[in-house]
XYZ file of C-alpha atoms in Angstrom:
539
model
C 56.799 10.826 -50.150
C 59.010 13.902 -50.038
C 62.086 13.444 -52.215
C 65.470 13.726 -50.483
C 68.089 15.802 -52.268
C 71.809 15.502 -51.522
C 73.625 18.799 -52.090
C 77.414 18.640 -52.286
C 79.012 21.909 -51.201
C 77.790 24.950 -49.256
C 79.161 27.738 -51.425
C 77.059 30.187 -53.414
C 75.582 27.348 -55.542
C 74.910 25.037 -52.612
C 73.132 27.694 -50.561
C 70.705 28.621 -53.305
C 70.197 24.909 -54.045
C 68.954 24.434 -50.454
C 66.534 27.339 -50.820
C 65.214 26.121 -54.176
C 64.632 22.638 -52.778
C 62.583 24.093 -49.926
C 60.542 26.203 -52.346
C 59.647 23.076 -54.329
C 58.783 20.995 -51.266
C 61.890 18.813 -51.447
C 64.018 17.710 -48.485
C 67.587 19.057 -48.834
C 70.638 17.703 -47.022
C 73.773 19.708 -47.753
C 77.203 18.203 -47.135
C 80.094 20.614 -46.562
C 83.590 19.289 -45.921
C 84.800 22.436 -44.156
C 83.454 24.046 -41.002
C 81.712 27.023 -42.642
C 79.791 28.235 -45.683
C 81.125 30.400 -48.506
C 83.137 28.032 -50.690
C 85.381 30.056 -52.991
C 84.511 33.320 -51.246
C 85.778 32.332 -47.791
C 89.410 33.428 -47.635
C 91.828 31.419 -45.504
C 95.530 32.018 -44.908
C 96.382 28.467 -45.974
C 95.293 26.443 -48.994
C 92.957 23.506 -48.396
C 93.376 20.721 -50.973
C 89.683 20.079 -51.384
C 88.406 23.671 -51.476
C 88.765 26.612 -53.863
C 91.337 29.170 -52.781
C 91.505 32.942 -53.268
C 94.134 35.571 -52.511
C 93.635 38.242 -49.881
C 93.090 41.156 -52.287
C 90.353 39.593 -54.452
C 87.613 42.022 -55.460
C 84.640 41.020 -57.606
C 84.788 41.782 -61.321
C 81.008 41.924 -61.566
C 79.018 44.589 -59.731
C 76.750 43.790 -56.811
C 73.495 44.385 -58.708
C 74.553 41.937 -61.417
C 75.769 39.162 -59.101
C 73.120 38.916 -56.397
C 70.393 36.306 -55.976
C 67.171 37.058 -57.842
C 65.043 37.785 -54.773
C 67.658 39.067 -52.342
C 69.328 42.378 -53.281
C 72.618 43.185 -51.629
C 72.542 45.711 -48.766
C 72.252 49.305 -49.919
C 75.460 50.346 -48.151
C 77.583 47.692 -49.908
C 79.871 49.247 -52.567
C 79.299 48.520 -56.242
C 82.240 46.097 -56.357
C 82.921 43.920 -53.353
C 85.991 42.735 -51.525
C 85.789 38.973 -50.999
C 84.918 39.500 -47.319
C 81.808 41.440 -48.348
C 80.664 38.620 -50.639
C 81.003 36.191 -47.741
C 79.014 38.578 -45.551
C 76.271 38.648 -48.201
C 76.156 34.853 -48.320
C 75.799 34.761 -44.524
C 72.928 37.265 -44.721
C 71.251 35.128 -47.393
C 71.625 31.936 -45.355
C 70.281 33.635 -42.238
C 67.348 35.325 -43.991
C 66.098 32.065 -45.510
C 67.112 29.919 -42.515
C 69.381 27.615 -44.528
C 72.090 26.715 -42.014
C 70.103 23.953 -40.310
C 70.145 21.918 -43.524
C 73.948 21.814 -43.712
C 76.113 19.048 -42.249
C 79.535 20.615 -41.723
C 82.874 18.795 -41.627
C 81.292 16.046 -43.668
C 83.129 14.744 -46.702
C 81.261 13.083 -49.540
C 83.410 10.046 -50.299
C 81.379 8.471 -53.081
C 78.226 8.937 -55.130
C 77.093 5.769 -56.889
C 73.915 4.501 -58.489
C 71.731 2.194 -56.438
C 71.249 -1.299 -57.812
C 67.670 -0.458 -58.797
C 68.639 2.898 -60.373
C 66.952 2.222 -63.768
C 63.582 2.156 -61.973
C 64.111 4.438 -58.954
C 66.852 6.838 -60.057
C 68.229 6.759 -56.507
C 71.830 7.286 -55.384
C 73.929 5.706 -52.652
C 76.049 8.404 -50.997
C 78.894 7.574 -48.631
C 79.946 10.358 -46.250
C 82.667 10.684 -43.632
C 82.167 12.742 -40.444
C 84.688 12.711 -37.590
C 86.112 9.424 -38.860
C 82.699 7.736 -39.030
C 81.504 6.611 -42.478
C 77.833 6.445 -43.270
C 75.856 5.411 -46.334
C 72.534 7.055 -47.171
C 70.054 6.744 -50.014
C 68.958 9.902 -51.816
C 66.408 10.408 -54.553
C 68.383 13.130 -56.323
C 71.803 14.818 -56.233
C 72.927 18.407 -56.844
C 76.685 18.801 -57.342
C 77.777 22.248 -56.147
C 81.521 21.902 -55.593
C 82.468 24.465 -58.264
C 85.268 24.217 -60.801
C 88.142 25.973 -59.042
C 89.513 23.188 -56.854
C 91.783 21.269 -59.246
C 94.426 23.531 -60.743
C 95.682 23.093 -64.292
C 99.476 23.230 -64.569
C 100.811 21.780 -67.859
C 104.526 21.827 -67.001
C 105.325 19.855 -70.150
C 104.350 22.979 -72.114
C 107.236 24.896 -70.533
C 110.579 23.437 -71.676
C 113.390 23.659 -69.177
C 111.191 24.226 -66.129
C 112.767 21.126 -64.542
C 116.126 22.941 -64.625
C 114.881 26.179 -63.087
C 116.510 26.720 -59.676
C 114.097 29.411 -58.555
C 110.664 28.825 -57.071
C 107.489 28.263 -59.065
C 103.884 27.800 -57.985
C 100.345 27.780 -59.382
C 98.265 30.890 -58.695
C 95.966 28.740 -56.528
C 98.659 28.875 -53.836
C 99.170 32.654 -53.996
C 97.837 34.546 -50.966
C 99.617 37.928 -50.839
C 102.732 39.751 -52.038
C 104.756 39.471 -48.814
C 107.083 36.743 -50.126
C 107.897 38.613 -53.347
C 109.443 41.797 -51.961
C 112.484 42.900 -53.961
C 112.315 39.894 -56.321
C 112.081 39.473 -60.071
C 108.803 37.693 -60.746
C 107.230 36.170 -63.845
C 103.443 35.671 -63.980
C 102.303 33.265 -66.714
C 98.770 33.710 -68.023
C 96.416 36.463 -69.063
C 93.203 35.813 -67.118
C 91.793 37.772 -64.216
C 93.983 36.031 -61.639
C 97.139 36.702 -63.664
C 96.330 40.399 -63.932
C 95.375 40.752 -60.266
C 98.466 38.949 -59.002
C 100.843 40.827 -61.317
C 99.453 44.164 -60.112
C 99.457 43.056 -56.480
C 103.094 41.934 -56.587
C 104.280 44.968 -58.573
C 103.893 47.115 -55.450
C 106.718 45.265 -53.666
C 108.677 43.304 -56.288
C 111.811 44.516 -58.028
C 110.240 43.810 -61.434
C 107.198 41.879 -62.657
C 106.875 40.275 -66.092
C 103.570 39.062 -67.518
C 103.830 36.347 -70.175
C 100.911 35.767 -72.522
C 100.516 33.449 -75.478
C 97.461 35.037 -77.050
C 96.845 38.405 -75.360
C 93.577 39.643 -73.912
C 91.238 42.591 -73.909
C 91.321 44.469 -70.611
C 88.294 46.260 -69.178
C 88.058 48.728 -66.339
C 85.323 48.166 -63.787
C 84.308 51.768 -64.423
C 82.567 52.755 -67.653
C 82.121 56.198 -69.137
C 80.331 58.370 -66.609
C 81.549 56.299 -63.668
C 78.958 53.518 -63.761
C 79.893 49.817 -63.417
C 80.919 48.493 -66.815
C 78.834 45.322 -66.618
C 75.652 47.289 -65.892
C 76.255 49.350 -69.016
C 77.114 46.459 -71.346
C 74.847 43.647 -70.107
C 71.552 44.910 -71.498
C 68.865 43.215 -73.537
C 69.006 45.992 -76.111
C 72.727 45.498 -76.807
C 72.276 41.711 -76.798
C 69.470 42.047 -79.341
C 71.607 44.291 -81.548
C 74.571 41.885 -81.315
C 72.426 38.930 -82.337
C 71.121 40.828 -85.366
C 74.577 41.778 -86.649
C 76.900 39.541 -88.696
C 79.525 37.901 -86.485
C 82.430 39.656 -88.230
C 80.849 43.080 -87.818
C 80.017 42.348 -84.190
C 83.663 41.349 -83.585
C 84.864 44.626 -85.112
C 82.515 46.617 -82.889
C 83.764 44.679 -79.879
C 87.372 45.474 -80.819
C 86.588 49.198 -81.120
C 84.794 49.120 -77.770
C 87.687 47.402 -76.020
C 90.154 49.929 -77.396
C 88.215 52.979 -76.195
C 90.051 52.890 -72.841
C 93.535 52.381 -74.313
C 95.124 50.942 -77.454
C 95.898 47.347 -76.478
C 98.504 46.976 -79.230
C 100.665 49.669 -77.642
C 100.686 47.711 -74.376
C 101.403 44.295 -75.880
C 97.982 43.014 -74.851
C 96.005 42.887 -78.103
C 94.599 39.369 -78.686
C 96.092 37.393 -81.559
C 92.671 36.282 -82.791
C 90.464 39.338 -82.544
C 87.623 37.650 -84.452
C 86.897 35.256 -81.596
C 85.652 36.263 -78.177
C 87.630 35.454 -75.069
C 86.591 36.398 -71.561
C 88.188 39.835 -71.063
C 90.359 40.603 -68.093
C 88.769 43.061 -65.670
C 91.554 45.136 -64.133
C 91.657 48.842 -63.305
C 95.387 49.057 -62.643
C 97.229 46.876 -65.178
C 97.560 49.537 -67.930
C 98.902 52.051 -65.411
C 101.441 49.525 -64.066
C 102.600 48.798 -67.624
C 102.852 52.506 -68.411
C 104.921 53.046 -65.269
C 107.207 50.100 -66.063
C 106.295 48.111 -62.960
C 104.921 45.346 -65.216
C 106.375 44.345 -68.576
C 104.307 42.227 -70.960
C 106.203 39.446 -72.717
C 105.264 36.835 -75.355
C 105.030 33.070 -74.925
C 107.844 31.277 -73.107
C 110.422 29.489 -75.254
C 112.411 27.836 -72.471
C 113.622 28.150 -68.908
C 117.229 27.867 -67.770
C 118.558 27.509 -64.237
C 118.184 31.228 -63.502
C 116.466 32.822 -66.470
C 113.609 32.588 -68.947
C 113.832 32.986 -72.726
C 110.768 34.142 -74.640
C 109.662 33.451 -78.221
C 111.106 36.772 -79.385
C 114.481 35.644 -77.967
C 114.476 38.272 -75.237
C 115.823 37.036 -71.910
C 115.048 37.823 -68.286
C 118.064 37.030 -66.140
C 118.171 36.346 -62.410
C 114.541 35.258 -62.279
C 113.484 34.483 -58.715
C 109.836 33.431 -58.865
C 107.311 32.110 -61.386
C 103.553 32.068 -60.810
C 101.541 29.983 -63.276
C 98.034 31.435 -63.581
C 97.001 28.686 -65.990
C 93.500 28.027 -64.753
C 91.517 25.077 -63.452
C 89.774 21.942 -64.649
C 86.486 20.561 -63.269
C 86.907 17.763 -60.746
C 84.393 15.396 -59.138
C 86.464 12.946 -57.072
C 83.387 11.546 -55.314
C 81.838 10.221 -58.535
C 82.843 6.568 -58.839
C 80.763 5.426 -61.809
C 82.926 5.791 -64.966
C 79.839 6.277 -67.140
C 78.603 9.170 -65.004
C 82.053 10.779 -64.974
C 82.364 10.464 -68.755
C 78.894 11.927 -69.201
C 79.656 14.993 -67.089
C 83.110 15.480 -68.569
C 81.590 15.361 -72.033
C 78.889 18.006 -72.255
C 75.855 18.779 -70.140
C 72.472 19.815 -71.451
C 72.396 23.571 -70.887
C 75.434 23.082 -68.632
C 73.294 21.316 -66.004
C 72.054 17.828 -66.893
C 73.970 14.758 -68.097
C 72.206 13.294 -71.115
C 73.008 9.591 -70.877
C 71.853 8.777 -67.349
C 68.648 6.733 -67.327
C 66.874 9.024 -64.858
C 67.272 12.832 -64.598
C 68.110 12.710 -60.894
C 71.562 14.290 -60.948
C 72.452 17.858 -61.899
C 75.574 20.026 -61.783
C 75.342 23.669 -60.713
C 77.830 26.446 -61.445
C 79.759 24.581 -64.150
C 79.521 27.475 -66.597
C 81.450 30.615 -67.573
C 78.695 32.994 -68.695
C 80.672 36.240 -69.221
C 78.879 37.408 -66.105
C 78.125 36.315 -62.556
C 78.171 32.559 -61.915
C 76.216 33.052 -58.669
C 73.147 34.327 -60.528
C 73.388 31.635 -63.192
C 73.701 28.925 -60.531
C 70.489 30.080 -58.882
C 68.522 29.801 -62.129
C 70.055 26.372 -62.688
C 68.942 25.329 -59.197
C 65.394 26.594 -59.770
C 65.208 24.561 -62.974
C 66.823 21.412 -61.575
C 64.564 21.264 -58.520
C 61.473 21.573 -60.725
C 62.762 18.652 -62.801
C 63.322 16.656 -59.608
C 59.826 17.509 -58.384
C 58.298 16.392 -61.680
C 56.620 19.661 -62.655
C 59.135 20.246 -65.463
C 60.624 17.720 -67.845
C 63.707 17.248 -69.994
C 63.451 16.546 -73.718
C 64.549 13.212 -75.138
C 68.213 12.274 -75.041
C 68.400 12.674 -78.830
C 67.062 16.243 -78.664
C 69.444 17.128 -75.848
C 72.394 15.709 -77.785
C 71.336 17.723 -80.833
C 71.115 20.885 -78.721
C 74.603 20.253 -77.306
C 76.028 19.653 -80.785
C 74.632 22.932 -82.123
C 75.716 24.764 -78.987
C 79.306 23.553 -79.394
C 79.325 24.495 -83.065
C 78.329 28.019 -82.043
C 80.928 28.185 -79.249
C 83.676 26.959 -81.561
C 82.808 29.706 -84.020
C 82.422 32.548 -81.504
C 84.672 31.830 -78.512
C 88.438 31.452 -78.501
C 89.866 27.948 -78.179
C 90.682 27.545 -74.481
C 90.586 24.524 -72.128
C 87.221 25.735 -70.835
C 85.715 26.706 -74.183
C 82.770 24.356 -73.657
C 81.817 26.300 -70.497
C 81.802 29.714 -72.207
C 78.525 31.405 -73.076
C 76.945 34.826 -73.355
C 75.390 35.923 -70.064
C 71.894 37.105 -71.022
C 71.485 34.460 -73.733
C 72.313 31.701 -71.262
C 70.168 33.093 -68.469
C 67.191 33.361 -70.807
C 67.847 29.865 -72.142
C 67.499 28.416 -68.649
C 64.685 30.807 -67.683
C 62.556 29.471 -70.542
C 62.687 26.026 -68.931
C 61.259 27.486 -65.694
C 58.782 29.844 -67.355
C 60.343 33.041 -65.987
C 61.933 34.688 -69.016
C 60.827 38.359 -69.121
C 58.162 39.035 -71.730
C 59.007 42.463 -73.124
C 55.808 42.907 -75.158
C 53.651 42.005 -72.176
C 55.574 44.412 -69.956
C 55.308 47.184 -72.549
C 51.517 46.952 -72.549
C 51.255 46.580 -68.792
C 54.033 48.855 -67.461
C 55.962 50.893 -70.091
C 58.424 52.330 -67.559
C 59.359 48.886 -66.297
C 59.585 47.572 -69.879
C 62.017 50.370 -70.775
C 64.185 49.625 -67.731
C 64.212 45.875 -68.403
C 65.025 46.264 -72.110
C 67.471 49.177 -72.105
C 68.807 48.963 -68.566
C 71.134 46.389 -67.044
C 69.808 42.837 -67.099
C 69.824 42.443 -63.343
C 68.770 39.127 -61.757
C 65.457 40.490 -60.434
C 64.040 40.294 -63.972
C 63.672 36.542 -63.458
C 61.260 37.095 -60.560
C 58.761 39.351 -62.355
C 56.436 36.512 -63.340
C 56.037 32.760 -63.434
C 56.997 30.196 -60.760
C 58.731 31.837 -57.829
C 57.406 35.312 -58.639
C 58.690 37.878 -56.137
C 56.532 40.945 -55.571
C 59.605 43.017 -54.714
C 61.166 42.443 -58.149
C 59.738 45.562 -59.804
C 60.893 47.849 -57.020
C 64.332 46.226 -56.996
C 64.681 46.879 -60.738
C 63.526 50.492 -60.585
C 65.847 51.295 -57.664
C 68.926 49.352 -58.841
C 70.886 52.480 -59.799
C 70.293 54.065 -56.405
C 71.760 51.022 -54.633
C 74.681 51.082 -57.062
C 75.672 54.742 -56.863
C 74.589 55.853 -53.380
C 77.438 54.095 -51.496
C 79.945 56.232 -53.451
C 78.134 59.505 -52.703
C 79.911 60.157 -49.437
C 80.241 63.843 -50.235
C 76.995 65.393 -51.461
C 77.197 67.651 -54.506
C 74.292 69.681 -55.875
C 73.699 68.757 -59.472
C 70.723 69.935 -61.519
C 69.821 67.701 -64.454
C 66.052 67.311 -64.270
C 65.197 68.735 -67.704
C 67.854 66.663 -69.417
C 66.714 63.517 -67.612
C 63.113 64.070 -68.714
C 64.281 64.521 -72.283
C 66.398 61.371 -72.082
C 63.453 59.396 -70.696
C 61.183 60.557 -73.526
C 63.852 59.805 -76.105
C 64.474 56.369 -74.654
C 60.771 55.493 -74.774
C 60.706 56.462 -78.436
C 63.761 54.314 -79.128
C 62.143 51.435 -77.231
C 59.028 51.563 -79.409
C 61.104 51.815 -82.587
C 63.380 48.952 -81.522
C 60.487 46.630 -80.701
C 58.702 47.407 -83.967
C 61.930 46.785 -85.880
C 62.444 43.556 -83.986
C 58.947 42.350 -84.846
C 59.586 43.181 -88.475
C 62.980 41.418 -88.549
C 61.692 38.190 -87.063
C 58.587 38.123 -89.291
C 56.062 37.903 -86.562
C 57.996 35.516 -84.335
C 57.074 36.096 -80.686
C 59.513 38.423 -78.894
C 59.488 37.279 -75.313
């Protein structure tokens, strides 16, 4: 019999989960509490308690070629970086192209997900849903949780002495929509992530003065790299990943510090991280340094205490007549529909490759999108869905619980050493490393040596160029015959939307020379790699 899969949430993870189920011959039923698809990327003027919320000005911090689904490139006329409305438009195009909408039950809340009484033998789940006041229980063979990790905000007020005495207004960044309410006010933004930077810049256009308080600092990247190309397409390459993995961690950290300071000296702007040896997700913001330089934003250290109308910082400086405080202190994962304490504890502990709980008797539940891969979550969630549905179908298998626990232990040891200590440290991972780690389970990791022998031009692009999602459709299960073309034309789709005024530019000879040089470097790099790993297969 065809296995029924319950999918919770119709955001970017839920949509691709439906498609992956269909590709594996499974029967998906997607439950969405709201009246539309999009999840995080569907902006609304008001905040809904049970759904992720974004502010009106949100623009992606990953470029369109790096954050699309593996077999569905974004439209050629879409800009390199997208306003949130464009991301939602892309998701609608994806759902329409693959005819996914008919599998979604809108305005249906998942109230509970519990094991059936015969779970040890069947692995089935009892799911209670609520639609228009009517509750219904249904049995499903498997469950894919796709509700994201931006619904429950993290606001540790006990870490901010005196906040109970503050007479002004304070709010978590989840409830910020636009700058209209901050005109002419003195505003403090607490945090140093992407939301903190975006909101501080947004408000600085209308506020009297904006302060940005950070405990540990952060590297700040522009979306634009040298030459005007998207920064993630220049940095997320297999070649640079290979080099990083060969270098000692301390040397790699020093190189990273030098790279981050090529745009501006972070120390002069009060932004330099306290612990430069450990990696923290950098802030992507094109305007913050300019706002600091112009005095519209002032960076301050950690908060010492609040008073009724002011804030005192660790360096004993004081901001008087403070009107507003916005805490951009992040989120914590939340699964209110899970009622089995053992399942909740298992998920809140650590997941095998950020997808599968390790202590459940049957591998019939998976979590998608619960990862921070220093890259696009959308792309990672699709690979997770492809893997999970193959496990559900029975054509792929998980290792023993002991081996999974050992993998998780080693993974956390690595993360503790490399990534900064943050509440979501266990979710952090390198983008290409993680994608390849999941791709191996499906059998779709690009084989560079095979490509080099078969198609040298494609091999060069895959190895030295941006690691775009299409690479995971070149071979293996789910192979897409448009993958090669998508890879070889990725720069055209990236740069053409900006070429709204044509300029004649002759560079043919130089390009030919660069191509020849790159091929030589590719051969040398692969030979060196083979030598370094003593014959271990490079794939």
